[in-house]
Coordinates of C-alpha atoms in Angstrom, one line a residue:
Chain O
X213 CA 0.0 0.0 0.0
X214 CA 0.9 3.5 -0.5
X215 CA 0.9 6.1 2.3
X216 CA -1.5 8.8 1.7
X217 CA -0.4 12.4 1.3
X218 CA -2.8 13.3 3.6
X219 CA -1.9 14.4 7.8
X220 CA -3.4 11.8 8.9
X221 CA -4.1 8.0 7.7
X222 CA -2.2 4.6 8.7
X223 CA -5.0 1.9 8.0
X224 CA -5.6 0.4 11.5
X225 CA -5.5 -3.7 10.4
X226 CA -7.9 -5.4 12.4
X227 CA -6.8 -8.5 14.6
X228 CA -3.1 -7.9 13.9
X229 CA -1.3 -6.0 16.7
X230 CA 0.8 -3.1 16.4
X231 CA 4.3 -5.0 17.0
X232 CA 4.8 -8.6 16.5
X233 CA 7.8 -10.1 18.6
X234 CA 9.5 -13.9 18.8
X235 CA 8.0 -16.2 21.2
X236 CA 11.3 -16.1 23.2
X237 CA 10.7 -12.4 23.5
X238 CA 7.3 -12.3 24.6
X239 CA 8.0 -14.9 27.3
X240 CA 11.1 -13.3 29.6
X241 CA 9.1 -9.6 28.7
X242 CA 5.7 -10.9 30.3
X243 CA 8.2 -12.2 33.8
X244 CA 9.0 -8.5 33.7
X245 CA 6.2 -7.0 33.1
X246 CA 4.2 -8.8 35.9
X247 CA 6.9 -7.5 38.1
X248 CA 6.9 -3.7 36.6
X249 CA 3.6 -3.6 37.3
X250 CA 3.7 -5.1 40.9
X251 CA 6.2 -2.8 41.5
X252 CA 3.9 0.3 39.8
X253 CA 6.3 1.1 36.7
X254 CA 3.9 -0.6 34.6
X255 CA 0.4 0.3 34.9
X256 CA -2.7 -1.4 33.6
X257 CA -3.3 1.0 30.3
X258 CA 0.1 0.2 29.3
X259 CA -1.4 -3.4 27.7
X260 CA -1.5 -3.4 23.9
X261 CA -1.7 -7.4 23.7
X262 CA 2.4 -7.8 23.9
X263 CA 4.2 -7.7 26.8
X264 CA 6.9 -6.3 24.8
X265 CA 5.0 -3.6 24.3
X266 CA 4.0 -3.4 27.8
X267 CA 7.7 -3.4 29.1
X268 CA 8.5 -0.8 26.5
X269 CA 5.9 1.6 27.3
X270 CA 6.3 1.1 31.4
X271 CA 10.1 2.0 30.8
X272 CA 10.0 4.7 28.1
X273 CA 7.5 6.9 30.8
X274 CA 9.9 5.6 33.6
X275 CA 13.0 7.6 31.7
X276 CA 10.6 10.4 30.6
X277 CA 9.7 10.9 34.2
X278 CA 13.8 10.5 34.9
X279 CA 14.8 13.1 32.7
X280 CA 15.8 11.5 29.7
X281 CA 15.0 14.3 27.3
X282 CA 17.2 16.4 28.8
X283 CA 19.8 14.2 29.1
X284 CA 19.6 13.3 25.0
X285 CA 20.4 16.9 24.9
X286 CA 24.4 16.5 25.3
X287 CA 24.3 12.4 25.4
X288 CA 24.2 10.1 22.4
X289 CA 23.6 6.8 23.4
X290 CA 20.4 4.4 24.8
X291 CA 19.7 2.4 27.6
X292 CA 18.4 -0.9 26.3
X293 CA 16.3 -3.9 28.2
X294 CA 17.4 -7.2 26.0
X295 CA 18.3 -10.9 26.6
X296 CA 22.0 -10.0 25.0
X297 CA 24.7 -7.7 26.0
X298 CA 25.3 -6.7 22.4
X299 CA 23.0 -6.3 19.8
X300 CA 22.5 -8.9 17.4
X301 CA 21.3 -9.7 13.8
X302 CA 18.2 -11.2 12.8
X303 CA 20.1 -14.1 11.9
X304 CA 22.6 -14.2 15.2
X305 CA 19.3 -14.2 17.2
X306 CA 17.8 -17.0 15.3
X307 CA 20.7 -19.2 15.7
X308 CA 21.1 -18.5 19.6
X309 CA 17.6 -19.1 20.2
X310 CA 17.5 -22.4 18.0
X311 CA 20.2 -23.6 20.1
X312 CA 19.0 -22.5 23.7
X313 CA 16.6 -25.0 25.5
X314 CA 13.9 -23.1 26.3
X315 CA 13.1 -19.3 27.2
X316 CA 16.2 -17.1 28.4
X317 CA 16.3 -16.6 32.1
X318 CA 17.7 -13.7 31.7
X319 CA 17.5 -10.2 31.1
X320 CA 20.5 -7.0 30.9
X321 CA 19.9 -3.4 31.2
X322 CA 22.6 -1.9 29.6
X323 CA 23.9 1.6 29.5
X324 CA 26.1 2.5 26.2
X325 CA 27.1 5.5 23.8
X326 CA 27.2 5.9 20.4
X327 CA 29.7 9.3 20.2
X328 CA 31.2 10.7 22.8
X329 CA 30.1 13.9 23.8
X330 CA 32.7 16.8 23.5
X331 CA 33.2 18.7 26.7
X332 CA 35.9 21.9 26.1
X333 CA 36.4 22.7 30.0
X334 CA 39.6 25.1 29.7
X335 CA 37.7 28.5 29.6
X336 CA 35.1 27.1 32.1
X337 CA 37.8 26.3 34.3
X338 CA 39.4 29.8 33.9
X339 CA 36.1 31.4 35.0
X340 CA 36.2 29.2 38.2
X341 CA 38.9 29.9 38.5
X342 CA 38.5 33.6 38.9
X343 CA 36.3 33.4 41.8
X344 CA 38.2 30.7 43.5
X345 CA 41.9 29.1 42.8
X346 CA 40.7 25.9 44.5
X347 CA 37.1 26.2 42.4
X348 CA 38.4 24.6 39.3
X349 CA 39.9 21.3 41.1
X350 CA 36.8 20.7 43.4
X351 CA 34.5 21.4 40.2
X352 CA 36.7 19.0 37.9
X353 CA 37.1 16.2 40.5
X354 CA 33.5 15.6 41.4
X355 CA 32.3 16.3 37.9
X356 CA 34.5 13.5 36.2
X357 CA 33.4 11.1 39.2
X358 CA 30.1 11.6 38.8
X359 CA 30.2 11.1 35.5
X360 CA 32.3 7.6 35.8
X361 CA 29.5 6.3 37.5
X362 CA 27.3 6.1 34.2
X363 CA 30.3 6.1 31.8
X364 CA 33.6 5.8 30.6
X365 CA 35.4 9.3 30.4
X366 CA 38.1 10.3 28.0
X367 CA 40.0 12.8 29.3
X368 CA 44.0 14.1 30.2
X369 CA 44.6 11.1 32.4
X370 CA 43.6 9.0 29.6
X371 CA 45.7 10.7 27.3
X372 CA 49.4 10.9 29.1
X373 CA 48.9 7.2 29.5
X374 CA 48.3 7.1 25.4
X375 CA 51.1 9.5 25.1
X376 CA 53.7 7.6 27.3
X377 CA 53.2 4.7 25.2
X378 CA 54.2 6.0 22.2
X379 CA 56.7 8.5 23.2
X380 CA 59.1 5.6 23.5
X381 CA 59.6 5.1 20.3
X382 CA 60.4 8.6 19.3
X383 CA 64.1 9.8 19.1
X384 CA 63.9 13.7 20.1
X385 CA 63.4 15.6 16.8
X386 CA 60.3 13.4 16.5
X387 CA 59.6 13.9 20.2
X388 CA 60.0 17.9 19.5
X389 CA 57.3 18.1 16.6
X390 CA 55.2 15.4 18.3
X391 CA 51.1 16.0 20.0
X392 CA 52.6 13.5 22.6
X393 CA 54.6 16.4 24.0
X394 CA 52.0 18.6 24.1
X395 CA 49.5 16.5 26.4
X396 CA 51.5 17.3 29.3
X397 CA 52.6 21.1 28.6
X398 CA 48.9 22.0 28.3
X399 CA 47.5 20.5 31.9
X400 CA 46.3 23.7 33.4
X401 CA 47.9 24.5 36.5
X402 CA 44.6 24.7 38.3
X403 CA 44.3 21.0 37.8
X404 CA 47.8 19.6 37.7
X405 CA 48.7 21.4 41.1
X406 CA 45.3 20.0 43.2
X407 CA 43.3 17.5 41.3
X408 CA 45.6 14.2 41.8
X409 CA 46.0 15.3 45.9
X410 CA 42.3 16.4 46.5
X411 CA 40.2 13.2 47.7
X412 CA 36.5 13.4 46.7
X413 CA 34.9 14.2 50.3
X414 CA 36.9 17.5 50.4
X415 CA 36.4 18.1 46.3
X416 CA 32.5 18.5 47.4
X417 CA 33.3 20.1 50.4
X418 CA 34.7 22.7 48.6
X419 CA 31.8 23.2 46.4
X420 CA 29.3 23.3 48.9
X421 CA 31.6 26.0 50.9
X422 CA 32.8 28.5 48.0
X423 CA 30.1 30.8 46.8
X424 CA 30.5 32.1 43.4
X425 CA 29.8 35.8 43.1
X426 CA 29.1 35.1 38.8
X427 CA 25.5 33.5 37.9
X428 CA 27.1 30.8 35.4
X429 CA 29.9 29.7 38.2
X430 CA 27.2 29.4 40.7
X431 CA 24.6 27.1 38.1
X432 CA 27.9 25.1 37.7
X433 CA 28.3 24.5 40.9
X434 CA 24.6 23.8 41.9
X435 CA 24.2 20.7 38.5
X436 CA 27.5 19.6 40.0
X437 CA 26.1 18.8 43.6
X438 CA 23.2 17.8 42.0
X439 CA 24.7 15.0 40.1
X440 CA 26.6 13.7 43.5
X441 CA 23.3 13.7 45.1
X442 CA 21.5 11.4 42.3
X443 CA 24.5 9.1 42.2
X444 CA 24.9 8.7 45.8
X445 CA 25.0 5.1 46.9
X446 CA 26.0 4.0 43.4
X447 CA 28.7 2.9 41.7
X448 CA 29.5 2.0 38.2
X449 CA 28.3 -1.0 37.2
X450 CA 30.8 -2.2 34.7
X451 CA 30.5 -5.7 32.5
X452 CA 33.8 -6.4 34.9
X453 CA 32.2 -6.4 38.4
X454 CA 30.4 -9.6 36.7
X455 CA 31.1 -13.1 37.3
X456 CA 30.0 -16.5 35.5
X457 CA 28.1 -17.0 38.7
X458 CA 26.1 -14.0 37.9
X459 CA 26.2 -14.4 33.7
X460 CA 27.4 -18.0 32.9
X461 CA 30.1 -17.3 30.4
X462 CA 30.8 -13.8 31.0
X463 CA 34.4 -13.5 31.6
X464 CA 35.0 -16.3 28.2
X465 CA 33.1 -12.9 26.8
X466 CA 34.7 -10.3 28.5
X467 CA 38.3 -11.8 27.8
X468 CA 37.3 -11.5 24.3
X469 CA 35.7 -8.1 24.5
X470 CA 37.4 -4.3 24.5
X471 CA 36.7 -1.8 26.9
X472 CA 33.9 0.2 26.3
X473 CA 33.3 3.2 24.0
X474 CA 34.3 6.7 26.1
X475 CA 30.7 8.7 26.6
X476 CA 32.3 11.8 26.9
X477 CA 35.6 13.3 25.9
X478 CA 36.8 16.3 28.4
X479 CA 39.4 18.4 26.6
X480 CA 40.6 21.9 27.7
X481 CA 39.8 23.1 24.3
X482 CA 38.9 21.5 20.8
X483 CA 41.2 20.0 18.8
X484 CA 43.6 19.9 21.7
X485 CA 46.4 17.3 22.3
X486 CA 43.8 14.9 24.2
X487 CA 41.7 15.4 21.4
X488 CA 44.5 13.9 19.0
X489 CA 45.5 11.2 21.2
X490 CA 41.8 10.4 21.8
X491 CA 41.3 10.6 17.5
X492 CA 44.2 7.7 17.6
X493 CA 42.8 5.3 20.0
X494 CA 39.1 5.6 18.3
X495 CA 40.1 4.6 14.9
X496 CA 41.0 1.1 16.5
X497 CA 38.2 0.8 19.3
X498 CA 35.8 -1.9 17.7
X499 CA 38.7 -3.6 16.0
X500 CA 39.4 -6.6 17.8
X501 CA 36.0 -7.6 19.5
X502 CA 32.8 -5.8 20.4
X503 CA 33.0 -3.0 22.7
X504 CA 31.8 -3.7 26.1
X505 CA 28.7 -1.8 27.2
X506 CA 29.4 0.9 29.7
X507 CA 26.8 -0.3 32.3
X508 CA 25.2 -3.5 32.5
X509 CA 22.7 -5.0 35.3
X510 CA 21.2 -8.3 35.1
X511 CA 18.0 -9.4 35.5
X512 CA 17.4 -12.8 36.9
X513 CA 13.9 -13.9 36.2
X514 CA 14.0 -17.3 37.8
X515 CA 14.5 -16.1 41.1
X516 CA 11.0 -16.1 43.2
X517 CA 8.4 -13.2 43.1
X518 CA 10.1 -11.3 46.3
X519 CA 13.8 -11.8 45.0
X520 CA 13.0 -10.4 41.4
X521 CA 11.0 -7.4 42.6
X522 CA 14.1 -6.3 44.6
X523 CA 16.2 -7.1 41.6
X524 CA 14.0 -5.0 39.1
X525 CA 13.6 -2.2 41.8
X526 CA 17.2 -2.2 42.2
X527 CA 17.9 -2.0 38.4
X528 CA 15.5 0.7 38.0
X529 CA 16.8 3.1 40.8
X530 CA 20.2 2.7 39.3
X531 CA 18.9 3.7 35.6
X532 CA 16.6 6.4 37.2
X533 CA 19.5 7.9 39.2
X534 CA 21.7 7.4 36.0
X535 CA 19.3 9.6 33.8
X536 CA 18.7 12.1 36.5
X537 CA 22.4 12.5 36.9
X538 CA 23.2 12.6 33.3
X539 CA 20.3 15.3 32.7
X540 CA 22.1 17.7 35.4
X541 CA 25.0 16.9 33.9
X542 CA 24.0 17.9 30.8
X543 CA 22.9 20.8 32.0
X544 CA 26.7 21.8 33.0
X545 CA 27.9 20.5 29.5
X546 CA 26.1 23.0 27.9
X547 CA 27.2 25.9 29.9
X548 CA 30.5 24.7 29.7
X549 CA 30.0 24.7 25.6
X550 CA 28.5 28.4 26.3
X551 CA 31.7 29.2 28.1
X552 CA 33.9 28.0 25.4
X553 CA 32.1 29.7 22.8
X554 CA 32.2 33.0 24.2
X555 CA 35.9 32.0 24.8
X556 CA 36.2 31.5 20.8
X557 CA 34.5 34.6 20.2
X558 CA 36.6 37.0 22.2
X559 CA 39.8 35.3 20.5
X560 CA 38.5 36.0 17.6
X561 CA 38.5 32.2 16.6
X562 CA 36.3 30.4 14.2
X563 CA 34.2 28.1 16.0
X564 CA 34.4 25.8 12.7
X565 CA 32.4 23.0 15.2
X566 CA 31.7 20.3 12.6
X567 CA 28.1 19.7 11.6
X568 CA 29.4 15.7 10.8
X569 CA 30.5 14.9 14.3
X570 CA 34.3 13.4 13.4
X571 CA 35.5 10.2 16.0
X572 CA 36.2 13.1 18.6
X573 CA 33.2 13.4 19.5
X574 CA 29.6 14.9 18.8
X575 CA 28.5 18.8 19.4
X576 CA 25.7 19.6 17.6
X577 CA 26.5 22.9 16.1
Chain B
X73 CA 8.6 -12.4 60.9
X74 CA 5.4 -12.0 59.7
X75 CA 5.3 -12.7 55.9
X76 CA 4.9 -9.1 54.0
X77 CA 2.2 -9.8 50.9
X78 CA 4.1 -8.7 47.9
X79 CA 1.3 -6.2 45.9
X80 CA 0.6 -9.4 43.4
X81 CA -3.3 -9.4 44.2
X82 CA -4.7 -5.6 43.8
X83 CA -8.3 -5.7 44.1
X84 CA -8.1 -3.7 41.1
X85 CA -9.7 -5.1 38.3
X86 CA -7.6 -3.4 35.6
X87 CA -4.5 -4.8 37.8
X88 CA -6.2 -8.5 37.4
X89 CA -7.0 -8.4 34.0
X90 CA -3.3 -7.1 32.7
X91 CA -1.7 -9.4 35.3
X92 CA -3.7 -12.5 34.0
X93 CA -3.0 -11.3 30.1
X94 CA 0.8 -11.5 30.9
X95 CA 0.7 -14.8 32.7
X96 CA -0.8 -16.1 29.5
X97 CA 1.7 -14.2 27.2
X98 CA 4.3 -16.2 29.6
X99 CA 2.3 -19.6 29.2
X100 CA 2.3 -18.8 25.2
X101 CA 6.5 -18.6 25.4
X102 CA 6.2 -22.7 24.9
X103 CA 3.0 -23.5 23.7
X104 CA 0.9 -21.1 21.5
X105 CA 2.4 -20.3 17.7
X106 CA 1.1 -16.6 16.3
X107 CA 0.1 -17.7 12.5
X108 CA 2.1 -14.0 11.5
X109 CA 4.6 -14.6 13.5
X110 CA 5.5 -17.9 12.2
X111 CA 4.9 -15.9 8.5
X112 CA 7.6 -13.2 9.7
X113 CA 9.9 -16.0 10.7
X114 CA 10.3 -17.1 6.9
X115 CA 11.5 -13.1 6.2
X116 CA 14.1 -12.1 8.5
X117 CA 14.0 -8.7 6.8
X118 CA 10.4 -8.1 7.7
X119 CA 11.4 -7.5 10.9
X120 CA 13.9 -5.0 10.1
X121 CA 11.6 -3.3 7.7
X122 CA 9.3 -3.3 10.9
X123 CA 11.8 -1.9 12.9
X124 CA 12.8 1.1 10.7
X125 CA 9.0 2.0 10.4
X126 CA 8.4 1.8 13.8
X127 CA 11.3 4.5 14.4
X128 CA 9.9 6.4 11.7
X129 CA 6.4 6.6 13.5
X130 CA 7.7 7.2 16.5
X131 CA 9.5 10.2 15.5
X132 CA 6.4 11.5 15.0
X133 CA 5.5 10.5 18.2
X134 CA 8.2 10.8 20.5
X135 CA 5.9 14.0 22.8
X136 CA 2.8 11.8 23.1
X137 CA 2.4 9.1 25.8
X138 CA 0.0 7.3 24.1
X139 CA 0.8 5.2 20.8
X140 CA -1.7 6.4 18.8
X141 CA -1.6 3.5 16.0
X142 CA -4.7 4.8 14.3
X143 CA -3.7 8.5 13.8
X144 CA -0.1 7.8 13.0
X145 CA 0.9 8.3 9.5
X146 CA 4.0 7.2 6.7
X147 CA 5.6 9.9 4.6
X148 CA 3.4 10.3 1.9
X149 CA 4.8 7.7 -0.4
X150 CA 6.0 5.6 1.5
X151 CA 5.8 1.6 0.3
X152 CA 4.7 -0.8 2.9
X153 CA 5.0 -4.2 1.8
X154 CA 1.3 -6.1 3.3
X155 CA 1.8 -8.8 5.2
X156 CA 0.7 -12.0 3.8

């Protein structure tokens, strides 16, 4: 049939539902969905005739209601509820299920980006830095470990340890001309003289202490706190902290995986030595294996009523305090791109902030 | 310690009837065959056709709470293969 060029008009086919799914599907989603609705994430309305569907509409309001619009602003990436910790062809499906004996018992939420997202902090620090010389450190450290509880982070640590590698192998002239050089020169001072000796309690101490006198440095500040407060009591649940007791065959998969794709990529400034380093290593991430996810929590459906209600509640305050902490920290990201544009714009500099995000990362422009 | 009634049995009728429709789309995991799912199985691709549809409705959709399968529409043009 051919879609009308009118505003409105899908047929509505009688007797066939709106999504089909496999049996195996249909089966593990229902054992979740009886507990989603026990547990009031699911609600009666939410019943289309799949259970699927059910699961799908209980956990799209439950990351609406989280904040994931705002945090799709600045992140590029999903949270899926599947049977695999990768996604798979219609064919690789087929021949999992044909040799599994009967439905999975199973089920991952997992956590992963598809970019990661560019975050220029060198004029942002230089503004905290005007109201406070300790403000940049204390913003820097809780900010990047808040944000290592949802993802990986790519940022200057990352880089000298890139950069050490393969400054062995260059004799000096090479050394000279090389970006390897350069990761270390351009460490602010604000954050090589406090951030490796200031211990998280005292990094947030410091936040809640120092009042900004600007409006932007105080916002900062506020998302900041914010974020430690939604990710209090939890840490990052990696594919790693996994064992086969917990996922038969997960360290076989994991000793065969790479690490997972960086969500974000902290630079001082675009196209900066971490950039470069971080351009080298993504041209190879993917290369030898599939990525890990960045967060992963399993499901165990077999386990009785009681057991897998505290499961799915515990899985769900995780994701809800991810997206809730990801939307405030998106908040930050984009007054930290603000900063760096009106950075660009005083120097005279031509934002030139690709429309086609390259490996670096994504900024829409 | 007393044992602490998980919220399984709501007197709510709604709560009944969807609870009861999921134990049976459990039950059908091993037993019940959907004719059009069994016709989907022969086409892999359907389901990716499927798939890329679906994201193209719900781009429409993506401020409503509601799926509002009747009211949604393809880009005019659009080719939808019928299903049997």
């Amino acid at each position: 049939m051919i879609g009308f060029p009118l505003a409105v008009s899908i047929p509505r086919l009688r007797a066939v539902r709106w999504r089909y799914c496999t049996r195996w599907d249909e089966g593990p989603a229902a054992t979740l969905g009886m507990s989603l609705l026990r547990l009031g994430i699911c609600q009666p309305r939410d019943w289309s005739g799949s259970a699927v569907d059910f699961v799908e509409r209980g956990f799209n309001r439950f990351c609406r209601q989280n904040g994931a619009a705002e945090a799709k602003k600045v992140w590029v990436g999903e949270l899926r509820i599947g049977d695999s910790l990768f996604e798979l062809t219609e064919q690789e499906r087929n021949q999992i299920e044909a040799e599994r004996e009967g439905a999975t018992q199973r089920l991952f939420l997992t956590g992963d980006y598809e970019a990661a997202a560019s975050i220029p902090i060198g004029a942002t620090l230089r503004r905290l830095e005007a109201e406070d010389k300790l403000l940049p450190a204390a913003f820097y450290r809780v900010f990047v470990a808040n944000l290592y509880k949802w993802m990986r982070v790519y940022e200057y640590v990352d880089a000298q340890e890139h950069a050490e590698m393969w400054i062995e192998d260059l004799d000096e002239e090479e050394l000279q001309a090389s970006v390897y050089r350069k990761v270390e020169m351009e460490i602010p001072s604000c954050i090589q003289k406090h951030v490796p000796r200031m211990a998280y309690k005292r990094a947030r101490r410091l936040l809640q202490e120092i009042k900004p006198a600007a409006p932007l440095a105080r916002q900062l500040t506020r998302h900041v706190l914010e974020m430690d407060v939604h990710g209090l009591g939890h840490e990052h649940a990696w594919p790693g902290h996994l064992t086969d007791k917990d996922v038969p065959g997960i360290s076989d998969w994991l000793m065969d995986a790479e690490s997972s794709r960086p969500g974000c990529l902290i630079t001082w400034y675009e196209n900066d030595a971490i950039n470069a380093c971080f351009d080298e290593e993504a041209q190879h991430m993917g290369e030898n294996g599939p990525c890990q996810p960045n967060v992963v929590l399993p499901i165990r459906l077999e386990r009785p009523i009681r057991k897998l209600d505290e499961d799915v509640r515990r899985v769900f305050d995780h994701a809800g305090a991810m997206l809730q902490s990801l939307a405030s920290a998106a908040r930050v990201v984009e007054i930290i791109r603000e900063l760096y544009d009106e950075y660009l714009r005083e120097h005279r500099v031509q934002p030139g902030l690709p429309v086609e995000p390259g490996a670096s990362g994504v900024r829409n422009k | 310690m007393p044992y602490k009634r998980i919220r399984d049995y709501s007197s709510d009728e709604k709560f009944q009837e969807t609870m009861s429709a999921l134990r049976e789309a459990k039950q059908a995991t091993v037993t019940v065959r959907d004719p059009i799912m069994e016709q989907l199985k022969q086409c892999p691709d359907a389901f990716k056709v499927g798939e890329i549809l679906g994201k193209v409705f719900d781009s429409f959709n993506c401020e409503q709470d509601e799926i509002l399968a009747d009211r949604i529409l393809p880009p005019a043009g659009t080719l939808i293969p019928p299903l049997a």
